Amino acid sequence: MNILTIPLRNLRRKLPRTLLMVAVFSIGVASVTALIDLSKAVGESLEAKLSAYGANILVSPKTETLSVGYGGMALGDVSVDIKYLKEDETLAAIKGIHHKDRLSAVAPKFVVLTRVAEVPVGVVGVDFDQERQIKSHWHAAKGSLPGDPSAIVAGFDAAARLGLAPGSTVAVEGREFTVSGVLGSTGSEDDRLLFADLHALQAAAGKENRVHFVEVAALCSGCPIEEITAQLTAGLPDTDVKAMQQVVKSRMMTVDFVKHLALAVSGVILLTACVMIGLSVFSSVNERKNEIGLLRALGFSKVAVFFLMNLEALVLGAASAVVGYCAGFAASGRLMALLNLGDQAAPAFDPVQFGLTFVAVAVLSSLASLPPALAAARIEPSQALVML
Amino acid sequence: MLVADNIVKAYATDAGNAPALRGVSLRIAAGEFVCIMGRSGSGKSTLLNILSSLLSPDAGQVRYQGRDLAGLSARERDRLRATDFSMVFQMHHLLPYLTAFENVLTPFLSSLRPVSAEKRRKALDCLARVGLAEKADRLPGRLSGGEQQRVAIARALVTQPRVIFADEPTGSLDGDTGRHIMQILAGLNADGMSVVMVSHEPGYAAMAGRVVEIADGLVKAGA
């Protein structure tokens, strides 16, 4: 027996009220736990899906452009000098940044303009493995995507314009490539291009280890894109590193919206639960003024009375944390299945998260009981004497 | 041991200040059994609460073993009530969710430190002294009024205080039960404990060593 005996017995005496309070607070904790798990899963799911639709950072050599116009006719911007990036150094620098684990794909490009059957066309040398990670919408309408360096794939419009089909041969920079497939229509500039193996095209053009630009897809859930861009700029001083703001912003906005919504709803739920705990302890203090006066008359200090009332809230909070976390954990798994988030890993029990939830809820309930506990501690035995 | 010197106390009411004590002086020696008598509203309970440090006087001084109670810090006053003084109220005021045994242990439940085996044994001894050892596991609701008051006396005894203050301890009991309670208090006094009791029953007052009569906030006899 110690001071805990008093709140525990009092809570047991008023069992229906205690169970109701624990149920209400548990629902709050369960909602918050489920919301946090869900928002995390939704954020990761959205991020993975959005990342599959393209890169969000472009690394290119620094170039100078000149706006040309003559006789009232604008001829547009003309590059003064075409520069290349060194493939090995650039890729090593990109993969060496601090946030390298946040990069989902690094796709270098080498572009050649050529003529096929006297028709001008652009041929882009790519690393097909990396390219497919940032262009998950690519699919072969005919044939298959390239599997060896001598193969080439044609965009939907380019194949029609050049009369290419799987098995056709195309000469680029003096080297012959075999068309392995034709891409389905993408609605982008990819439809008008041919895609060859990066190193094969570099060799054909005599520009080994040279690339025109590199597209980088960064996973930005929980990481600031500005930091990744800054790290790339620092690692590649002679390049232009541009975050494609629109893409990045829309991704971040979507993920942030989900997170903020979850946080706001969680905050409201927790605030409501805290107010309920506070009101419960307030009502307990009012009902037990005689008891508090008696305890003070028996020599209980103000601190002991404060501690006593606070312990009652703490016990309620601790019980609610355990029940609520378990319920929220179970609910988040069910909700993920209902929301078709099955591609995300099922939520795993995390003892650290459970511990943090337990401590946070206990502290919150304790804080919620501060005003009534202070009011109880201020009751003087002489005040209670009127009732005694 | 306990000296009250020119105590003045008034209560604020809607009609203005109502004087309860108007200059009461009293000396209580160690081991004395003093009964404060008077009519309802005479100020006897107010005097008892001031002597036991539960209430502060508006004027005057209460000294316990030479120390002015007004000069004690709140912590020292709490400690005094936990060690040297004990209270028995007219309404026993037991905690309804604790057994008789646990109610007796209540003064030791003010910290996280578990109650020692020695204190538990002492609590059982106190219950035995008031004749309730066999009902130690009962909740107050399953005890009679007299038994509840005896548990309250056991609770007052468990800290082995120097002074027991009893505010009309027989007030809510029938004659036989009241006499039994008075015999317990007289027995405690015979063992050397000081008892300061408030009563308006002359029969019970006769069992005390000294009777102090109060009327209209003033000591009329026995000071």
Coordinates of C-alpha atoms in Angstrom, one line a residue:
Chain A
M1 CA 0.0 0.0 0.0
N2 CA 1.1 3.5 -0.8
I3 CA -0.4 6.8 -2.2
L4 CA -1.4 4.9 -5.4
T5 CA -3.8 2.8 -3.4
I6 CA -6.2 5.8 -2.9
P7 CA -6.7 6.8 -6.6
L8 CA -6.8 3.1 -7.7
R9 CA -9.5 2.2 -5.2
N10 CA -11.4 5.4 -6.0
L11 CA -11.3 4.6 -9.7
R12 CA -12.4 1.0 -8.9
R13 CA -15.3 2.3 -6.7
K14 CA -16.6 4.3 -9.7
L15 CA -16.0 1.6 -12.2
P16 CA -18.6 2.6 -14.8
R17 CA -17.4 6.2 -14.9
T18 CA -13.7 5.0 -15.0
L19 CA -14.5 2.6 -17.9
L20 CA -16.3 5.4 -19.7
M21 CA -13.4 7.8 -19.3
V22 CA -10.9 5.2 -20.4
A23 CA -13.1 4.3 -23.4
V24 CA -13.5 8.0 -24.5
F25 CA -9.8 8.7 -24.1
S26 CA -8.9 5.4 -25.8
I27 CA -11.0 6.3 -28.8
G28 CA -9.0 9.5 -29.0
V29 CA -5.6 7.7 -28.7
A30 CA -6.8 5.1 -31.2
S31 CA -7.9 7.7 -33.7
V32 CA -4.6 9.5 -33.4
T33 CA -2.5 6.3 -33.7
A34 CA -4.5 5.2 -36.7
L35 CA -4.3 8.6 -38.4
I36 CA -0.6 8.9 -37.9
D37 CA 0.0 5.3 -39.3
L38 CA -2.4 6.0 -42.2
S39 CA -0.9 9.4 -43.0
K40 CA 2.5 7.9 -43.0
A41 CA 1.4 5.1 -45.3
V42 CA -0.6 7.4 -47.6
G43 CA 2.3 9.8 -47.8
E44 CA 4.7 7.1 -48.7
S45 CA 2.2 5.6 -51.2
L46 CA 1.6 9.0 -52.8
E47 CA 5.3 9.7 -53.0
A48 CA 6.1 6.3 -54.6
K49 CA 3.3 6.8 -57.1
L50 CA 4.2 10.4 -57.9
S51 CA 7.8 9.6 -58.3
A52 CA 7.0 7.0 -60.9
Y53 CA 5.7 9.8 -63.1
G54 CA 9.0 11.5 -63.7
A55 CA 12.1 13.1 -62.3
N56 CA 12.0 16.2 -60.2
I57 CA 15.6 17.4 -60.4
L58 CA 17.5 18.2 -63.6
V59 CA 21.3 18.3 -63.7
S60 CA 22.8 19.9 -66.8
P61 CA 26.0 21.7 -67.8
K62 CA 26.2 25.5 -67.4
T63 CA 25.4 27.0 -70.8
E64 CA 25.2 30.5 -72.1
T65 CA 22.3 31.4 -74.4
L66 CA 21.9 34.4 -76.7
S67 CA 18.6 35.8 -77.8
V68 CA 18.8 36.3 -81.5
G69 CA 16.6 38.7 -83.5
Y70 CA 17.1 40.5 -86.8
G71 CA 14.9 42.7 -88.9
G72 CA 12.1 42.6 -86.4
M73 CA 12.1 38.8 -86.4
A74 CA 12.8 36.9 -83.2
L75 CA 14.9 33.8 -83.8
G76 CA 14.7 32.6 -80.2
D77 CA 17.5 31.6 -77.7
V78 CA 20.6 30.0 -79.2
S79 CA 23.1 28.1 -77.1
V80 CA 26.5 29.7 -77.6
D81 CA 28.4 26.5 -76.9
I82 CA 27.1 23.0 -76.3
K83 CA 28.7 21.4 -73.2
Y84 CA 28.7 17.9 -71.9
L85 CA 28.9 16.4 -68.4
K86 CA 31.4 13.7 -67.6
E87 CA 29.2 10.7 -66.9
D88 CA 31.4 8.9 -64.3
E89 CA 32.2 12.0 -62.3
T90 CA 28.6 13.4 -62.4
L91 CA 27.0 10.1 -61.4
A92 CA 29.6 9.6 -58.6
A93 CA 28.9 13.1 -57.3
I94 CA 25.1 12.6 -57.4
K95 CA 25.3 9.3 -55.6
G96 CA 27.7 10.7 -53.0
I97 CA 25.4 13.3 -51.5
H98 CA 24.3 13.1 -47.9
H99 CA 20.7 12.4 -48.9
K100 CA 21.6 9.7 -51.4
D101 CA 19.2 7.3 -49.8
R102 CA 16.4 9.7 -50.8
L103 CA 17.2 9.4 -54.5
S104 CA 15.0 6.8 -56.2
A105 CA 16.5 7.1 -59.8
V106 CA 19.4 8.7 -61.5
A107 CA 18.9 8.7 -65.3
P108 CA 21.6 10.2 -67.5
K109 CA 20.9 11.3 -71.1
F110 CA 22.9 11.7 -74.3
V111 CA 21.1 13.2 -77.3
V112 CA 22.0 12.8 -80.9
L113 CA 20.2 14.5 -83.8
T114 CA 20.3 12.4 -86.9
R115 CA 18.4 11.5 -90.1
V116 CA 16.7 8.2 -90.7
A117 CA 15.6 7.8 -94.3
E118 CA 16.3 11.5 -94.8
V119 CA 13.8 12.3 -92.0
P120 CA 15.4 14.3 -89.1
V121 CA 14.9 12.6 -85.7
G122 CA 16.3 12.8 -82.2
V123 CA 17.9 9.8 -80.6
V124 CA 18.3 9.7 -76.9
G125 CA 20.8 7.4 -75.2
V126 CA 19.5 6.2 -71.9
D127 CA 20.1 3.7 -69.1
F128 CA 17.0 1.7 -69.6
D129 CA 16.9 0.3 -66.0
Q130 CA 16.9 3.8 -64.5
E131 CA 14.7 5.2 -67.2
R132 CA 12.0 2.7 -66.5
Q133 CA 12.0 3.7 -62.8
I134 CA 11.0 7.3 -63.6
K135 CA 8.8 6.3 -66.6
S136 CA 6.7 3.5 -65.2
H137 CA 4.0 4.5 -67.8
W138 CA 6.3 3.2 -70.6
H139 CA 5.0 0.1 -72.3
A140 CA 5.8 -1.6 -75.6
A141 CA 2.8 -1.3 -78.0
K142 CA 4.7 -3.6 -80.4
G143 CA 7.7 -5.9 -79.6
S144 CA 9.6 -5.3 -76.4
L145 CA 11.7 -2.8 -74.6
P146 CA 15.5 -3.1 -75.4
G147 CA 17.4 -5.9 -73.8
D148 CA 20.8 -5.4 -75.4
P149 CA 23.0 -2.5 -76.5
S150 CA 22.4 -3.0 -80.2
A151 CA 18.6 -2.6 -79.8
I152 CA 16.6 0.6 -80.1
V153 CA 13.1 1.5 -79.2
A154 CA 10.9 4.0 -81.2
G155 CA 8.4 6.4 -79.8
F156 CA 4.9 6.0 -81.0
D157 CA 4.8 8.9 -83.5
A158 CA 8.5 8.5 -84.6
A159 CA 7.8 4.8 -85.6
A160 CA 4.8 5.9 -87.7
R161 CA 6.7 8.7 -89.3
L162 CA 9.8 6.6 -90.1
G163 CA 7.9 3.4 -90.9
L164 CA 9.6 1.5 -88.1
A165 CA 8.5 -1.8 -86.6
P166 CA 10.1 -4.5 -84.4
G167 CA 13.0 -6.0 -86.4
S168 CA 13.6 -2.9 -88.6
T169 CA 17.2 -1.6 -88.6
V170 CA 18.2 2.0 -88.1
A171 CA 21.6 3.6 -88.7
V172 CA 22.6 6.2 -86.2
E173 CA 26.0 7.9 -86.4
G174 CA 27.2 5.1 -88.7
R175 CA 26.1 2.3 -86.3
E176 CA 23.3 0.0 -87.0
F177 CA 20.6 -0.6 -84.4
T178 CA 17.7 -3.1 -84.5
V179 CA 14.3 -1.9 -83.4
S180 CA 13.2 -4.1 -80.6
G181 CA 9.8 -2.4 -79.9
V182 CA 7.6 0.6 -80.3
L183 CA 6.4 2.5 -77.3
G184 CA 2.7 3.0 -76.7
S185 CA 1.6 6.6 -77.0
T186 CA 2.6 8.7 -73.9
G187 CA 1.3 12.1 -75.0
S188 CA 4.8 13.5 -74.3
E189 CA 7.9 14.3 -76.4
D190 CA 8.9 10.7 -75.9
D191 CA 6.5 9.9 -78.8
R192 CA 8.7 11.7 -81.3
L193 CA 12.0 10.2 -80.3
L194 CA 14.1 7.1 -80.6
F195 CA 15.8 5.6 -77.5
A196 CA 19.0 3.7 -77.6
D197 CA 21.4 2.3 -75.0
L198 CA 23.4 5.1 -73.5
H199 CA 26.9 3.6 -73.9
A200 CA 26.2 2.2 -77.4
L201 CA 25.1 5.7 -78.6
Q202 CA 28.0 7.4 -76.9
A203 CA 30.4 5.0 -78.7
A204 CA 28.7 5.5 -82.0
A205 CA 29.0 9.3 -81.7
G206 CA 32.5 9.1 -80.4
K207 CA 31.5 10.8 -77.2
E208 CA 32.3 8.1 -74.6
N209 CA 31.7 9.1 -71.0
R210 CA 29.7 12.2 -72.1
V211 CA 26.1 13.0 -71.2
H212 CA 24.0 16.1 -71.9
F213 CA 22.0 16.1 -68.8
V214 CA 20.9 13.8 -65.9
E215 CA 17.4 13.5 -64.5
V216 CA 17.1 12.7 -60.8
A217 CA 14.0 11.5 -59.0
A218 CA 14.1 12.3 -55.3
L219 CA 11.7 10.9 -52.7
C220 CA 10.6 14.0 -50.9
S221 CA 8.4 12.7 -48.2
G222 CA 9.9 14.1 -45.1
C223 CA 13.0 15.6 -46.9
P224 CA 13.3 19.2 -48.2
I225 CA 14.0 19.1 -51.9
E226 CA 15.9 22.4 -51.4
E227 CA 18.5 20.5 -49.3
I228 CA 19.0 17.8 -52.0
T229 CA 19.3 20.5 -54.6
A230 CA 21.9 22.4 -52.5
Q231 CA 23.8 19.2 -51.9
L232 CA 23.9 18.4 -55.6
T233 CA 25.0 22.0 -56.4
A234 CA 27.8 21.7 -53.9
G235 CA 28.9 18.4 -55.4
L236 CA 28.7 19.6 -59.0
P237 CA 30.0 23.1 -59.0
D238 CA 30.1 23.5 -62.8
T239 CA 26.5 22.4 -63.4
D240 CA 23.0 23.8 -63.3
V241 CA 20.9 21.9 -60.8
K242 CA 17.2 22.8 -61.1
A243 CA 14.4 21.5 -59.0
M244 CA 11.3 21.2 -61.2
Q245 CA 9.4 23.3 -58.7
Q246 CA 5.9 22.6 -60.1
V247 CA 6.4 18.9 -59.8
V248 CA 8.1 19.1 -56.4
K249 CA 5.6 21.6 -55.0
S250 CA 2.6 19.5 -56.0
R251 CA 4.1 16.4 -54.5
M252 CA 5.1 18.2 -51.3
M253 CA 1.7 19.8 -51.1
T254 CA -0.1 16.5 -51.5
V255 CA 2.0 14.8 -48.9
D256 CA 2.0 17.8 -46.6
F257 CA -1.8 18.2 -46.9
V258 CA -2.3 14.6 -45.8
K259 CA 0.1 15.1 -42.9
H260 CA -1.3 18.4 -41.8
L261 CA -4.8 17.1 -42.0
A262 CA -3.9 14.1 -39.8
L263 CA -2.1 16.4 -37.4
A264 CA -5.0 18.8 -37.2
V265 CA -7.6 16.1 -36.6
S266 CA -5.3 14.4 -34.1
G267 CA -4.9 17.7 -32.3
V268 CA -8.6 18.3 -32.0
I269 CA -9.2 14.7 -30.8
L270 CA -6.5 14.9 -28.2
L271 CA -7.6 18.4 -27.0
T272 CA -11.1 17.1 -26.6
A273 CA -9.9 14.0 -24.7
C274 CA -7.7 16.2 -22.5
V275 CA -10.6 18.5 -21.6
M276 CA -12.7 15.5 -20.7
I277 CA -10.0 14.2 -18.4
G278 CA -9.6 17.6 -16.8
L279 CA -13.4 17.9 -16.3
S280 CA -13.5 14.4 -14.8
V281 CA -10.8 15.3 -12.3
F282 CA -12.5 18.6 -11.6
S283 CA -15.7 16.8 -10.8
S284 CA -13.8 14.3 -8.7
V285 CA -12.2 17.2 -6.7
N286 CA -15.6 18.8 -6.1
E287 CA -17.1 15.5 -4.9
R288 CA -14.2 14.7 -2.7
K289 CA -13.6 18.1 -0.9
N290 CA -14.4 16.4 2.4
E291 CA -12.0 13.6 1.7
I292 CA -9.3 16.1 0.7
G293 CA -9.9 18.1 3.9
L294 CA -9.7 15.0 6.0
L295 CA -6.4 13.9 4.3
R296 CA -5.0 17.4 5.0
A297 CA -6.2 17.1 8.6
L298 CA -4.4 13.8 8.8
G299 CA -1.1 15.5 7.8
F300 CA -1.1 15.1 4.0
S301 CA 0.8 18.0 2.5
K302 CA -0.4 20.1 -0.4
V303 CA 2.1 18.4 -2.6
A304 CA 0.8 15.0 -1.6
V305 CA -2.8 16.0 -2.4
F306 CA -1.7 17.4 -5.7
F307 CA 0.2 14.2 -6.5
L308 CA -2.9 12.2 -5.5
M309 CA -5.2 13.9 -7.9
N310 CA -2.6 13.9 -10.6
L311 CA -2.0 10.2 -10.1
E312 CA -5.7 9.5 -10.8
A313 CA -5.5 11.3 -14.2
L314 CA -2.2 9.5 -14.9
V315 CA -3.7 6.1 -14.2
L316 CA -6.6 7.0 -16.6
G317 CA -4.1 8.2 -19.2
A318 CA -1.8 5.2 -18.9
A319 CA -4.8 2.7 -19.3
S320 CA -6.1 4.7 -22.2
A321 CA -2.7 4.8 -23.9
V322 CA -2.4 1.0 -23.8
V323 CA -5.9 0.3 -24.9
G324 CA -6.0 3.1 -27.5
Y325 CA -2.6 2.3 -29.1
C326 CA -3.6 -1.4 -29.5
A327 CA -7.0 -0.4 -31.0
G328 CA -5.4 2.2 -33.3
F329 CA -2.8 -0.2 -34.4
A330 CA -5.4 -2.8 -35.3
A331 CA -7.6 -0.2 -37.0
S332 CA -4.8 1.2 -39.1
G333 CA -4.1 -2.2 -40.6
R334 CA -7.8 -2.7 -41.5
L335 CA -8.1 0.8 -42.9
M336 CA -5.0 0.4 -45.0
A337 CA -6.6 -2.7 -46.6
L338 CA -9.9 -0.8 -47.1
L339 CA -8.1 2.1 -48.7
N340 CA -6.2 -0.2 -51.0
L341 CA -2.9 0.7 -49.5
G342 CA -2.0 -3.0 -49.6
D343 CA 1.2 -2.1 -51.6
Q344 CA 2.5 -0.5 -48.5
A345 CA 4.0 -2.7 -45.8
A346 CA 1.4 -3.7 -43.2
P347 CA 2.0 -1.7 -40.0
A348 CA 4.5 -3.4 -37.7
F349 CA 4.4 -3.1 -33.9
D350 CA 7.0 -0.6 -33.0
P351 CA 7.9 -0.7 -29.3
V352 CA 9.6 2.8 -29.5
Q353 CA 6.4 4.3 -31.0
F354 CA 4.3 2.5 -28.4
G355 CA 6.6 3.8 -25.6
L356 CA 6.4 7.4 -27.0
T357 CA 2.6 7.2 -27.3
F358 CA 2.4 5.9 -23.7
V359 CA 4.6 8.6 -22.3
A360 CA 2.9 11.3 -24.4
V361 CA -0.6 10.3 -23.4
A362 CA 0.4 10.0 -19.7
V363 CA 2.0 13.4 -19.8
L364 CA -1.0 14.9 -21.6
S365 CA -3.5 13.5 -19.1
S366 CA -1.3 14.6 -16.3
L367 CA -1.1 18.1 -17.8
A368 CA -4.9 18.1 -18.3
S369 CA -5.4 17.4 -14.6
L370 CA -3.1 20.2 -13.5
P371 CA -5.8 22.9 -12.9
P372 CA -8.1 20.6 -10.8
A373 CA -5.1 19.0 -9.0
L374 CA -3.9 22.5 -8.1
A375 CA -7.4 23.5 -6.9
A376 CA -7.4 20.3 -4.7
A377 CA -4.0 21.2 -3.3
R378 CA -5.3 24.7 -2.4
I379 CA -8.1 23.3 -0.2
E380 CA -7.2 24.2 3.4
P381 CA -8.3 21.8 6.2
S382 CA -10.2 24.8 7.7
Q383 CA -12.2 25.1 4.4
A384 CA -13.2 21.5 4.7
L385 CA -14.0 21.9 8.4
V386 CA -17.2 23.6 7.4
M387 CA -18.2 20.3 5.8
L388 CA -16.6 18.1 8.3
Chain B
M1 CA 2.4 21.5 26.7
L2 CA -0.4 23.4 24.8
V3 CA -1.1 27.0 25.6
A4 CA -3.8 29.2 24.1
D5 CA -3.3 32.9 24.8
N6 CA -6.1 35.4 24.3
I7 CA -7.5 33.8 21.2
V8 CA -9.8 35.8 19.0
K9 CA -11.7 34.4 16.0
A10 CA -14.6 35.7 14.0
Y11 CA -16.4 34.4 10.9
A12 CA -17.5 36.5 8.0
T13 CA -21.2 36.2 7.4
D14 CA -23.7 38.1 5.2
A15 CA -24.7 40.1 8.2
G16 CA -21.0 41.0 9.0
N17 CA -18.4 39.5 11.2
A18 CA -19.8 37.0 13.7
P19 CA -17.4 36.6 16.7
A20 CA -16.8 33.0 17.7
L21 CA -14.0 33.5 20.3
R22 CA -13.4 36.7 22.1
G23 CA -10.1 36.3 23.9
V24 CA -9.8 32.7 25.1
S25 CA -6.8 31.6 27.2
L26 CA -6.2 28.0 28.1
R27 CA -3.3 25.8 29.3
I28 CA -3.3 22.0 28.7
A29 CA -0.6 19.9 30.4
A30 CA 0.9 16.7 29.0
G31 CA -1.2 13.7 29.8
E32 CA -4.3 15.7 30.7
F33 CA -7.9 14.8 29.6
V34 CA -9.7 18.1 29.0
C35 CA -13.3 18.4 28.0
I36 CA -14.5 21.7 26.4
M37 CA -18.2 22.1 27.1
G38 CA -20.6 24.7 25.9
R39 CA -23.9 25.2 24.0
S40 CA -24.1 24.9 20.3
G41 CA -22.5 28.0 18.8
S42 CA -20.5 28.8 21.9
G43 CA -17.2 28.5 20.0
K44 CA -15.9 25.2 21.5
S45 CA -15.3 23.5 18.1
T46 CA -13.6 26.7 16.8
L47 CA -11.3 26.6 19.8
L48 CA -10.5 22.9 19.2
N49 CA -9.7 23.5 15.6
I50 CA -7.4 26.4 16.5
L51 CA -5.7 24.3 19.1
S52 CA -5.2 21.5 16.6
S53 CA -3.7 23.8 14.0
L54 CA -6.5 23.3 11.5
L55 CA -7.6 26.9 11.8
S56 CA -5.7 30.1 12.4
P57 CA -6.8 32.6 15.0
D58 CA -7.4 36.2 14.0
A59 CA -5.5 37.3 17.1
G60 CA -3.8 35.7 20.0
Q61 CA -1.2 32.9 20.1
V62 CA -1.2 29.1 20.4
R63 CA 2.0 27.6 21.6
Y64 CA 2.8 23.8 21.5
Q65 CA 5.8 22.8 23.5
G66 CA 6.9 26.4 23.5
R67 CA 6.6 27.0 19.8
D68 CA 4.1 29.4 18.3
L69 CA 1.9 27.6 15.8
A70 CA 1.6 30.7 13.7
G71 CA 5.4 30.7 13.2
L72 CA 5.4 27.3 11.7
S73 CA 5.7 26.8 8.0
A74 CA 2.9 25.0 6.2
R75 CA 5.2 22.0 5.9
E76 CA 5.9 22.0 9.7
R77 CA 2.2 22.3 10.4
D78 CA 1.5 19.3 8.1
R79 CA 4.2 17.4 9.9
L80 CA 2.8 18.3 13.3
R81 CA -0.6 16.9 12.3
A82 CA 1.0 13.8 10.9
T83 CA 3.0 13.0 14.1
D84 CA 2.0 14.8 17.3
F85 CA -1.7 15.6 16.8
S86 CA -4.6 13.4 15.7
M87 CA -8.2 14.3 15.0
V88 CA -11.4 12.4 15.7
F89 CA -14.5 14.0 14.2
Q90 CA -18.1 13.7 15.1
M91 CA -18.7 12.2 11.7
H92 CA -16.0 9.5 11.5
H93 CA -15.1 10.5 7.9
L94 CA -13.6 7.1 6.8
L95 CA -12.7 6.7 3.1
P96 CA -15.6 4.5 1.9
Y97 CA -13.5 2.6 -0.7
L98 CA -10.8 1.4 1.8
T99 CA -11.3 -1.4 4.4
A100 CA -11.2 -0.7 8.1
F101 CA -7.5 -1.8 8.2
E102 CA -6.6 0.4 5.2
N103 CA -8.5 3.4 6.7
V104 CA -6.3 3.0 9.8
L105 CA -3.3 3.1 7.6
T106 CA -4.4 6.3 5.7
P107 CA -2.0 8.6 7.6
F108 CA 0.9 6.6 6.1
L109 CA -0.4 6.7 2.5
S110 CA 1.0 10.1 1.7
S111 CA 4.0 9.0 -0.4
L112 CA 5.0 6.3 -2.9
R113 CA 6.9 4.5 -0.2
P114 CA 5.1 1.2 0.6
V115 CA 3.7 1.0 4.1
S116 CA 6.1 -1.1 6.2
A117 CA 5.3 -4.4 7.9
E118 CA 5.8 -2.7 11.3
K119 CA 3.2 0.0 10.5
R120 CA 0.8 -2.7 9.3
R121 CA 1.2 -4.6 12.6
K122 CA 0.7 -1.3 14.5
A123 CA -2.5 -0.7 12.6
L124 CA -3.8 -4.2 13.5
D125 CA -2.9 -3.5 17.2
C126 CA -4.8 -0.2 17.1
L127 CA -7.9 -2.0 15.6
A128 CA -7.5 -4.7 18.3
R129 CA -7.4 -2.0 21.0
V130 CA -10.8 -0.6 19.8
G131 CA -12.1 -4.2 19.6
L132 CA -12.3 -4.4 15.8
A133 CA -9.5 -6.8 14.8
E134 CA -11.9 -9.3 13.4
K135 CA -13.5 -6.7 11.2
A136 CA -10.3 -5.4 9.7
D137 CA -11.2 -6.4 6.2
R138 CA -14.7 -4.8 6.1
L139 CA -15.5 -1.7 4.2
P140 CA -17.0 1.2 6.3
G141 CA -20.4 0.6 4.7
R142 CA -20.6 -2.8 6.4
L143 CA -19.8 -1.4 9.9
S144 CA -22.2 0.2 12.4
G145 CA -21.9 3.9 13.3
G146 CA -20.1 3.0 16.6
E147 CA -17.7 0.6 14.8
Q148 CA -16.9 3.3 12.2
Q149 CA -16.1 5.8 15.0
R150 CA -13.9 3.2 16.6
V151 CA -12.0 2.7 13.3
A152 CA -11.6 6.5 13.3
I153 CA -10.1 6.4 16.8
A154 CA -7.8 3.6 15.7
R155 CA -6.7 5.8 12.7
A156 CA -6.0 8.6 15.2
L157 CA -4.0 6.2 17.4
V158 CA -1.8 4.6 14.7
T159 CA 0.7 7.5 14.5
Q160 CA 1.1 7.4 18.2
P161 CA 0.3 11.1 18.7
R162 CA 0.9 13.1 21.9
V163 CA -2.5 14.8 21.7
I164 CA -5.8 13.5 20.4
F165 CA -8.4 16.1 19.5
A166 CA -11.9 14.8 19.5
D167 CA -14.8 16.9 18.2
E168 CA -18.0 15.5 19.7
P169 CA -16.9 11.9 19.1
T170 CA -20.1 10.6 20.6
G171 CA -22.4 13.1 19.0
S172 CA -23.9 10.8 16.4
L173 CA -23.9 7.6 18.6
D174 CA -26.4 6.1 20.9
G175 CA -25.8 6.0 24.7
D176 CA -24.1 2.6 25.1
T177 CA -21.9 3.1 22.0
G178 CA -21.1 6.6 23.2
R179 CA -20.0 5.3 26.6
H180 CA -17.8 2.7 24.9
I181 CA -16.1 5.4 22.9
M182 CA -15.5 7.5 26.0
Q183 CA -14.0 4.4 27.8
I184 CA -11.6 4.0 24.9
L185 CA -10.6 7.7 25.1
A186 CA -10.2 7.4 28.9
G187 CA -8.1 4.3 28.4
L188 CA -5.8 6.2 26.0
N189 CA -5.5 9.0 28.5
A190 CA -4.6 6.5 31.2
D191 CA -1.8 5.4 29.0
G192 CA -0.4 8.9 29.0
M193 CA -1.9 10.4 25.9
S194 CA -3.4 13.9 26.2
V195 CA -7.0 14.1 25.1
V196 CA -8.8 17.4 24.3
M197 CA -12.5 16.7 23.6
V198 CA -15.5 18.8 22.8
S199 CA -18.8 17.7 24.1
H200 CA -22.1 19.1 25.3
E201 CA -23.0 15.9 27.3
P202 CA -22.3 16.5 31.1
G203 CA -22.2 12.7 31.6
Y204 CA -19.3 12.2 29.2
A205 CA -17.6 15.4 30.4
A206 CA -17.5 13.9 33.9
M207 CA -15.2 11.2 32.6
A208 CA -12.6 13.9 31.7
G209 CA -10.0 15.1 34.2
R210 CA -11.0 18.8 33.7
V211 CA -13.9 20.5 32.2
V212 CA -13.6 23.9 30.5
E213 CA -16.8 25.7 30.0
I214 CA -17.2 28.2 27.1
A215 CA -20.1 30.5 26.6
D216 CA -20.4 33.4 24.0
G217 CA -16.8 33.0 22.9
L218 CA -15.3 33.3 26.4
V219 CA -14.1 30.8 29.0
K220 CA -16.5 30.8 31.9
A221 CA -14.8 28.1 34.0
G222 CA -12.0 25.5 34.1
A223 CA -9.2 27.5 32.3

